[in-house]
Short mmCIF file of C-alpha atoms and ligand atoms in Angstrom, two decimals:
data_model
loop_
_atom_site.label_atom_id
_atom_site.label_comp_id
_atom_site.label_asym_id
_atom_site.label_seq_id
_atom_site.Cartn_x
_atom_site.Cartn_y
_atom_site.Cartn_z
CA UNK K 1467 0.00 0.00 0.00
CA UNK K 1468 1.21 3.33 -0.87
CA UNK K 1469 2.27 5.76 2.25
CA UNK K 1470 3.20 8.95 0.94
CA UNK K 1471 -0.12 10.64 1.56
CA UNK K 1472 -0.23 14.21 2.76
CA UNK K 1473 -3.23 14.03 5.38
CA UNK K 1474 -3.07 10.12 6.33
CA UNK K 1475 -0.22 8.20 7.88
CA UNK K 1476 0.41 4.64 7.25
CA UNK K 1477 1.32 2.40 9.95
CA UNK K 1478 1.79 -1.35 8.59
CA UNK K 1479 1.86 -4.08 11.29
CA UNK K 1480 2.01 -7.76 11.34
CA UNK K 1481 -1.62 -8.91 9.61
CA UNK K 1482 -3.29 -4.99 10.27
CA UNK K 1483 -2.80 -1.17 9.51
CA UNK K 1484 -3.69 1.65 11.21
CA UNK K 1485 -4.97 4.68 9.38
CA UNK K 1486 -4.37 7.80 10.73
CA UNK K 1487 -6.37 11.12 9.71
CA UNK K 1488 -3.67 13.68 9.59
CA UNK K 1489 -4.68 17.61 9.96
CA UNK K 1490 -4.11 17.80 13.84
CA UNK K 1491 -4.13 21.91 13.53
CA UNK K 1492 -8.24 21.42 12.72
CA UNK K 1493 -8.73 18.53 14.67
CA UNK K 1494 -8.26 16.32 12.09
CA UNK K 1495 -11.48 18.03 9.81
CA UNK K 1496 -11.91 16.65 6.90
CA UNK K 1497 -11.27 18.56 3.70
CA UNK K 1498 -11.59 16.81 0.10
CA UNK K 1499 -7.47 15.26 -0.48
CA UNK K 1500 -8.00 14.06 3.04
CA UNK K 1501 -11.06 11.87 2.04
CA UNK K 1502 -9.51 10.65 -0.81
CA UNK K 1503 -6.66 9.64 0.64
CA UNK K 1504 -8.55 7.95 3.13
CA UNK K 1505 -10.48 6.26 0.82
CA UNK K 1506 -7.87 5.21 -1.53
CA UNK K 1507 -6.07 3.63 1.55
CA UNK K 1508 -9.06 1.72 2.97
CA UNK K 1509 -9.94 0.18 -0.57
CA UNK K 1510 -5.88 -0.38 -0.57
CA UNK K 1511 -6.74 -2.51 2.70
CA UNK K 1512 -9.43 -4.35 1.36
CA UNK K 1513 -8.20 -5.73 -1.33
CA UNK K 1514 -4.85 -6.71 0.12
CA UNK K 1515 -4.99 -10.11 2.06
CA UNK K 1516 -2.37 -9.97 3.88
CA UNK K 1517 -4.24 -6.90 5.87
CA UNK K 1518 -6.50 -8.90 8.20
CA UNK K 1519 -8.02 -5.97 9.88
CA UNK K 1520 -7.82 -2.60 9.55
CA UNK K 1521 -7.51 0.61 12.51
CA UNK K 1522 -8.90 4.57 11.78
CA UNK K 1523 -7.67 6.97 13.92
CA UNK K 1524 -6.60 10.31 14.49
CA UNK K 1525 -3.39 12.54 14.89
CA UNK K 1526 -2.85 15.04 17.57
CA UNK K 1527 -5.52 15.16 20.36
CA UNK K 1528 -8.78 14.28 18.44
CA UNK K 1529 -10.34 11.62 16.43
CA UNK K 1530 -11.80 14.71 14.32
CA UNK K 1531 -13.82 17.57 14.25
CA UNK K 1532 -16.41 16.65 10.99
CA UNK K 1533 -16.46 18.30 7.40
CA UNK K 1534 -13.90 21.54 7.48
CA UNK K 1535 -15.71 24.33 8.07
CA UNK K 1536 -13.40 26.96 6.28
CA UNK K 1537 -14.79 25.15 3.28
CA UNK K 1538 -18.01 26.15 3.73
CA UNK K 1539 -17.85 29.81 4.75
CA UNK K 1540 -16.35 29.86 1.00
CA UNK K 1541 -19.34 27.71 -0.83
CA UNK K 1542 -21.57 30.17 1.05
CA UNK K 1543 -19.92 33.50 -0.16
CA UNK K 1544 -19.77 32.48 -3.83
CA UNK K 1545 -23.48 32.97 -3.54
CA UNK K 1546 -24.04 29.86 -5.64
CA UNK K 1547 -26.86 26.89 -4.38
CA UNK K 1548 -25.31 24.28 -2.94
CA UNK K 1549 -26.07 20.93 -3.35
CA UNK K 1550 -23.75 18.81 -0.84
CA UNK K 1551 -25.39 15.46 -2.01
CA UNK K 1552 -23.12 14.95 -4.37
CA UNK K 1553 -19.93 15.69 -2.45
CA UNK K 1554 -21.42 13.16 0.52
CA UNK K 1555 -21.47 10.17 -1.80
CA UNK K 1556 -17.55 10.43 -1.40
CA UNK K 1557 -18.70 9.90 1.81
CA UNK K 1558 -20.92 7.09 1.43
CA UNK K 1559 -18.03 5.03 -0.95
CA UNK K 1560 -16.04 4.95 2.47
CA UNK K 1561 -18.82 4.32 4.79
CA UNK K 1562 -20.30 1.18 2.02
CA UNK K 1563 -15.92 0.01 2.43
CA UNK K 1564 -16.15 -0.59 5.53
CA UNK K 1565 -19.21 -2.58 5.97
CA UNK K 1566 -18.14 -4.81 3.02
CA UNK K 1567 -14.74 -5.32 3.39
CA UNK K 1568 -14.44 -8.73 4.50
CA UNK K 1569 -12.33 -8.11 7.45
CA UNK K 1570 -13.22 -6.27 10.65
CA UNK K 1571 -12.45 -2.02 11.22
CA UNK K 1572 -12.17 -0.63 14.52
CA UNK K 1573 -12.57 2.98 15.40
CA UNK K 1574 -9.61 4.20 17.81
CA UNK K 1575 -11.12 7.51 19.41
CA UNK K 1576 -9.52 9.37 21.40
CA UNK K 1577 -11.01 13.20 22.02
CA UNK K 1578 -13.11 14.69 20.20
CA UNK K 1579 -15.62 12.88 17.01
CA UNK K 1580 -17.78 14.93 15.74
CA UNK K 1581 -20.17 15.59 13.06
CA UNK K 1582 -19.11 13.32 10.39
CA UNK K 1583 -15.81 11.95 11.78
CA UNK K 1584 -17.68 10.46 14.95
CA UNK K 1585 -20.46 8.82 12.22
CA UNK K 1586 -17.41 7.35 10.11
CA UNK K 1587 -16.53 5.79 13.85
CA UNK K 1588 -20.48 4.95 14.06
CA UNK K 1589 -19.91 2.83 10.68
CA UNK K 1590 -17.12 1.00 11.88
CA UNK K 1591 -17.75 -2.97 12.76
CA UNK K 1592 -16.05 -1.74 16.60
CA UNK K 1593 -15.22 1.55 18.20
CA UNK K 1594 -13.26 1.99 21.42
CA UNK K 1595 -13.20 4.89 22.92
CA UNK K 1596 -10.24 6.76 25.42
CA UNK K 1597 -11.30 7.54 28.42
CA UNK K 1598 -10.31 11.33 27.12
CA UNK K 1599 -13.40 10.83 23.59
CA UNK K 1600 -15.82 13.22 23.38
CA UNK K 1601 -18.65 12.25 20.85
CA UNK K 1602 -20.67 15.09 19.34
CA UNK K 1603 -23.49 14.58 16.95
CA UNK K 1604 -22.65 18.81 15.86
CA UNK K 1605 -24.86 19.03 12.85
CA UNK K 1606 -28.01 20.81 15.25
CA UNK K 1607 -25.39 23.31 16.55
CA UNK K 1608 -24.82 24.57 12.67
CA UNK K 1609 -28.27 23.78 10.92
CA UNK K 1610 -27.49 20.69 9.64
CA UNK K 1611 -29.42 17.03 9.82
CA UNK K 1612 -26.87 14.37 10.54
CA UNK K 1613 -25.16 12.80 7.64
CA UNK K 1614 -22.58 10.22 6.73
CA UNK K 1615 -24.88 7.14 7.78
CA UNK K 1616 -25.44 8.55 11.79
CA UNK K 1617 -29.01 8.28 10.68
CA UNK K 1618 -28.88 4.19 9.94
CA UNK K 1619 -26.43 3.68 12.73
CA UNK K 1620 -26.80 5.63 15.47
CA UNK K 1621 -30.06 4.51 16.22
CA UNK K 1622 -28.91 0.85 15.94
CA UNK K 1623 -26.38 1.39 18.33
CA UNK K 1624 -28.01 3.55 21.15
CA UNK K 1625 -32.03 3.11 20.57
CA UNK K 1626 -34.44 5.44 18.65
CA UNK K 1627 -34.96 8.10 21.85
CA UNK K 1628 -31.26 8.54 22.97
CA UNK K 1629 -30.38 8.99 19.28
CA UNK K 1630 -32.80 11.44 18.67
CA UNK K 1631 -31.69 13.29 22.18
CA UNK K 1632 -27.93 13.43 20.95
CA UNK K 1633 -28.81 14.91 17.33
CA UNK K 1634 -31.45 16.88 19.01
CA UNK K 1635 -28.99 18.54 21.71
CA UNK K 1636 -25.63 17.91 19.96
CA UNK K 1637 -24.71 17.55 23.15
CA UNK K 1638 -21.14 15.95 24.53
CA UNK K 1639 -20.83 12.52 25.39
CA UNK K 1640 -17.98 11.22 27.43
CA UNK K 1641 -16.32 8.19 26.53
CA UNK K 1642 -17.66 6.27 29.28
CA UNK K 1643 -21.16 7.40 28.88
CA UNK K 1644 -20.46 5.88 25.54
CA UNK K 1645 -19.39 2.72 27.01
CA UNK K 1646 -22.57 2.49 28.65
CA UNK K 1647 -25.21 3.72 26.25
CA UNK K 1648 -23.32 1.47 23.92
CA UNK K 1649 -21.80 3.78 21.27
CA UNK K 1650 -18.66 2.45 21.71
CA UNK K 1651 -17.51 -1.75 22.92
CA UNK K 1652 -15.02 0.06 25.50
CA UNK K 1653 -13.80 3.15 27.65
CA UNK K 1654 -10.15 2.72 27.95
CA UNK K 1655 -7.67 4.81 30.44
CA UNK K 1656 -6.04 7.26 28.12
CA UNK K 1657 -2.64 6.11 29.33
CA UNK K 1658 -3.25 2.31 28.07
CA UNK K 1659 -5.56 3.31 25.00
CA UNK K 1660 -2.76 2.68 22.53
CA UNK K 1661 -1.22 -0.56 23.61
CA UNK K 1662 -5.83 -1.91 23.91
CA UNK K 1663 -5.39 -0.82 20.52
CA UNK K 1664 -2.60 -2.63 19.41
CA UNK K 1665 -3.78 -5.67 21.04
CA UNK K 1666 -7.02 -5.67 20.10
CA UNK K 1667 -6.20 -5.56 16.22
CA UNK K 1668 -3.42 -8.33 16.47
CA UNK K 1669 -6.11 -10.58 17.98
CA UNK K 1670 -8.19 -10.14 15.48
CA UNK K 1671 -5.66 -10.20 12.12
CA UNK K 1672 -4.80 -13.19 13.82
CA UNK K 1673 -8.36 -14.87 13.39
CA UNK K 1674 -10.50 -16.58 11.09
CA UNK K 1675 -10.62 -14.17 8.87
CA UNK K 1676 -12.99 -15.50 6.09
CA UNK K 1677 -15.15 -16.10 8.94
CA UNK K 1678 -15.11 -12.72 10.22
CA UNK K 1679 -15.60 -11.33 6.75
CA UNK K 1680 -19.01 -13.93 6.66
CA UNK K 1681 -19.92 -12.78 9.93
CA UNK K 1682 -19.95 -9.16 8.37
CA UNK K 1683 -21.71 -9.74 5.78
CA UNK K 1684 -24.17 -12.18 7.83
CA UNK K 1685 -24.72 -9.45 10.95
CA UNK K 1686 -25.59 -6.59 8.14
CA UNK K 1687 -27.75 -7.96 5.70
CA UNK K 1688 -29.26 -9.18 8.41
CA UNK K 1689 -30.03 -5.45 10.15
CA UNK K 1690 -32.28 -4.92 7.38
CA UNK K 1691 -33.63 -8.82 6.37
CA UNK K 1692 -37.14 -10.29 8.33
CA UNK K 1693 -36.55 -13.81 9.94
CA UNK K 1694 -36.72 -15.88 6.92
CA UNK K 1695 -34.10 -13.84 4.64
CA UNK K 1696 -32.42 -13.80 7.76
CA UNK K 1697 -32.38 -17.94 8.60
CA UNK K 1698 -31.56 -18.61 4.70
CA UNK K 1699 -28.73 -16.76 4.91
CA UNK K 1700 -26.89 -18.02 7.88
CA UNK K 1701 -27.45 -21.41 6.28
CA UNK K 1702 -25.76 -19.99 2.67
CA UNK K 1703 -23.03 -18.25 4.82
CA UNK K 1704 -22.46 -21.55 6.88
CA UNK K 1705 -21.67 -23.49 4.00
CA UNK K 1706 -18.96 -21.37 3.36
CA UNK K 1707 -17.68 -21.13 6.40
CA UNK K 1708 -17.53 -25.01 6.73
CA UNK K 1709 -15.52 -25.15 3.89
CA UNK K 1710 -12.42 -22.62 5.17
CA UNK K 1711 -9.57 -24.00 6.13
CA UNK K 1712 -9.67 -22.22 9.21
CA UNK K 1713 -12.56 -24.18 10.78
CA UNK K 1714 -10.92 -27.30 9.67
CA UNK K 1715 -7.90 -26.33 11.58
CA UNK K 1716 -9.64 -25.09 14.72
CA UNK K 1717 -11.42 -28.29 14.57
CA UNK K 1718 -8.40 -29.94 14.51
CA UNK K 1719 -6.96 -27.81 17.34
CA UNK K 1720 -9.99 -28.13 19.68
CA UNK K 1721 -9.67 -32.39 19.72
CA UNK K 1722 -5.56 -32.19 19.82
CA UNK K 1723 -6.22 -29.22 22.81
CA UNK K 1724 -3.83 -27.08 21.62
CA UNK K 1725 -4.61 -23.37 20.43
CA UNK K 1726 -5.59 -23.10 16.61
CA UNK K 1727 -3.41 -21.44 14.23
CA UNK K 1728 -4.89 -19.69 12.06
CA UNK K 1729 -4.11 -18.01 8.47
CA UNK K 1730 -7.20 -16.37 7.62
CA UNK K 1731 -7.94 -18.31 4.71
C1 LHQ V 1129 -11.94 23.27 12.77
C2 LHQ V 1129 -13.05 22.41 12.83
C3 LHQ V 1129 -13.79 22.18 11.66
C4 LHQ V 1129 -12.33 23.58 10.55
C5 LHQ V 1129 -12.20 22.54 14.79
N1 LHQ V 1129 -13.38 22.80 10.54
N2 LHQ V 1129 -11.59 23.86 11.63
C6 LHQ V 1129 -21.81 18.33 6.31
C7 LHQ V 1129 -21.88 18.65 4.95
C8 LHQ V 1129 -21.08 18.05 3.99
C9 LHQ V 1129 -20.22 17.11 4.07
C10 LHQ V 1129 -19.81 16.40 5.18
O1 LHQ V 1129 -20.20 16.61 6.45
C11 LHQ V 1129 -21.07 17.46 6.95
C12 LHQ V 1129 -21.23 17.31 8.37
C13 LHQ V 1129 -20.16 17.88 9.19
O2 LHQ V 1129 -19.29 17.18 9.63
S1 LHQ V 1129 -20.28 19.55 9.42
C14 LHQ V 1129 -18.97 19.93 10.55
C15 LHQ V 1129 -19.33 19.39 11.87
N3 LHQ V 1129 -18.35 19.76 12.82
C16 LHQ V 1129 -18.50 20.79 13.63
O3 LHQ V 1129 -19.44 21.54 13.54
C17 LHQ V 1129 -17.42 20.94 14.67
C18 LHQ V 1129 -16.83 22.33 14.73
N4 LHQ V 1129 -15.86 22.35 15.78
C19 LHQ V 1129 -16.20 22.50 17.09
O4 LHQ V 1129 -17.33 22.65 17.45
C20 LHQ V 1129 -15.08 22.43 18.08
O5 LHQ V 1129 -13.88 22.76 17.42
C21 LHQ V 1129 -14.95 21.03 18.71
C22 LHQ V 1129 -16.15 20.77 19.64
C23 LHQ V 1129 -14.88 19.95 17.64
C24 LHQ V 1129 -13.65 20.96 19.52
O6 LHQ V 1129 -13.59 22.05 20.43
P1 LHQ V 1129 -12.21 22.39 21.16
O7 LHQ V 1129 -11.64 21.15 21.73
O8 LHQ V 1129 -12.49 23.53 22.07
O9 LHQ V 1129 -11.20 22.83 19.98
P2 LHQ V 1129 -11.20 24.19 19.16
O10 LHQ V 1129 -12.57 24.64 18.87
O11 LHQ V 1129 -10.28 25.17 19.85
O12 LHQ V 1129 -10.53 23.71 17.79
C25 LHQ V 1129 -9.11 23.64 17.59
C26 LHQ V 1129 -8.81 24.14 16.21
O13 LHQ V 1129 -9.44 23.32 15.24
C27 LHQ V 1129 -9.38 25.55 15.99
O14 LHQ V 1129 -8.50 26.24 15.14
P3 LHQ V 1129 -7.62 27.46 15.75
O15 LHQ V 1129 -6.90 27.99 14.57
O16 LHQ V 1129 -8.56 28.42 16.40
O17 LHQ V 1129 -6.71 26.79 16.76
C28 LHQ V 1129 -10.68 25.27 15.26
O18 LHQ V 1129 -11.09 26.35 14.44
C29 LHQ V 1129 -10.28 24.09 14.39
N5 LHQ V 1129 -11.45 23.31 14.00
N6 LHQ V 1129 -13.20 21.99 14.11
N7 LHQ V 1129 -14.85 21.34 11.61
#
């Protein structure tokens, strides 16, 4: 994977990568090279096996702080309409990579995430959160309805009323509020938030990864599927997943009582 990007750093470990957002001097906002570079990266990580899960983060002290807003005091003095639909679906080509790359992406934040960067976390498969995160669903405070998915997700994570109540508000939540409205899997001391993080992602590079990338594809067609749909599919999925050679060796593994090894394949 390419490296020399100007607002993303590249971190290649053993089996996973982190991705870091890169504008710490604006909290890590997003302007347009910064997206793209994200995105080319993440489809970079997709398609390359050897990357068995994948880490977004952010530089500085903040996950990141949503669209750039310098950007739009400009749109707004050209005097020209403004149709931001278009410029979102750059958005939603990210958002779609994540839920179908067959391999899981965690969300490292640590400050603030807000407006869009703390939905890009919402889209992730896990987020855990520094004891330090501050989550802010901002669009309210500047006129704006929430965007890049927070609409699908946030109310799948939290429940219809406390969704409503943060986009409502835009109010601040703490990291461990977020731990326990279940925003985020886990509230981690600041101090030990990096080394959780590194941990967590070698685990899981080091799983079954064809079954993980099943289990993705399983867990969110099923969010929108009735029972049926739902039943079929496990059944289609479970062929598959009898057929890696991961389950054959952790098969294997469980009679000989040793751990399983596994390559992801
Ligand atoms: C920023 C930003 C920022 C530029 C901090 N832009 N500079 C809509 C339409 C289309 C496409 C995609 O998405 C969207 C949805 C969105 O995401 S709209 C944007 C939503 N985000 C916001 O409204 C957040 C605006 N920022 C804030 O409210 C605060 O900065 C937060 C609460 C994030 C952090 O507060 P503090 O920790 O007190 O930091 P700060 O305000 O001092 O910010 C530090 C610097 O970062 C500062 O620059 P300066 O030169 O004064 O040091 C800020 O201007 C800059 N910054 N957010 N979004």
């Amino acid at each position: 994977m390419r490296s020399d990007f100007q607002h993303l750093l590249v971190r290649q470990e053993e089996g996973f990568v982190i991705l870091t957002m890169n504008r710490p001097e604006v909290l890590n906002a997003f302007n347009d090279l910064m997206l793209e570079e994200l995105t080319e990266a993440t489809e970079a990580a997709a398609r390359d096996a050897s990357i068995r899960c994948v880490v977004i983060n952010g530089a500085g002290r903040a996950f990141g702080a949503g669209q750039d807003l310098h950007g739009f005091a400009t749109v707004h003095a050209s005097g020209e309409p403004i149709k931001v639909s278009e410029h979102l679906t750059k958005y939603h080509r990210l958002i779609r990579l994540f839920q179908e790359m067959p391999k899981p992406v965690i969300a490292a934040v640590h400050g603030v995430a807000a407006g869009i960067s703390c939905n890009l976390a919402l889209a992730c498969d896990m987020r855990i959160a520094a004891d330090n995160a501050r989550f802010v669903e901002a669009f309210a405070r500047i006129g704006l309805v929430p965007d890049g998915g927070g609409a699908f997700f946030l109310p799948r994570l939290v429940g219809l009323g406390k969704a409503l109540e943060m986009v409502l508000l835009a109010d601040e939540i703490s990291g461990s509020e977020a731990e326990r409205i279940g925003l985020v899997n886990k509230c981690v001391p600041a101090d030990d938030f990096d080394a959780f993080i590194l941990t967590l992602a070698q685990r899981l590079a080091q799983g079954p990864t064809r079954a993980y990338g099943l289990i993705k594809e399983l867990m969110y067609r099923s969010l929108d599927s009735d029972l049926q749909t739902s039943l079929q599919l496990e059944g289609e999925m479970q062929d598959v997943a009898m057929g890696t050679v991961d389950h054959r060796e952790s098969v294997r593994a469980f009679l000989e009582k040793r751990p399983a090894n596994y390559t992801g394949r």
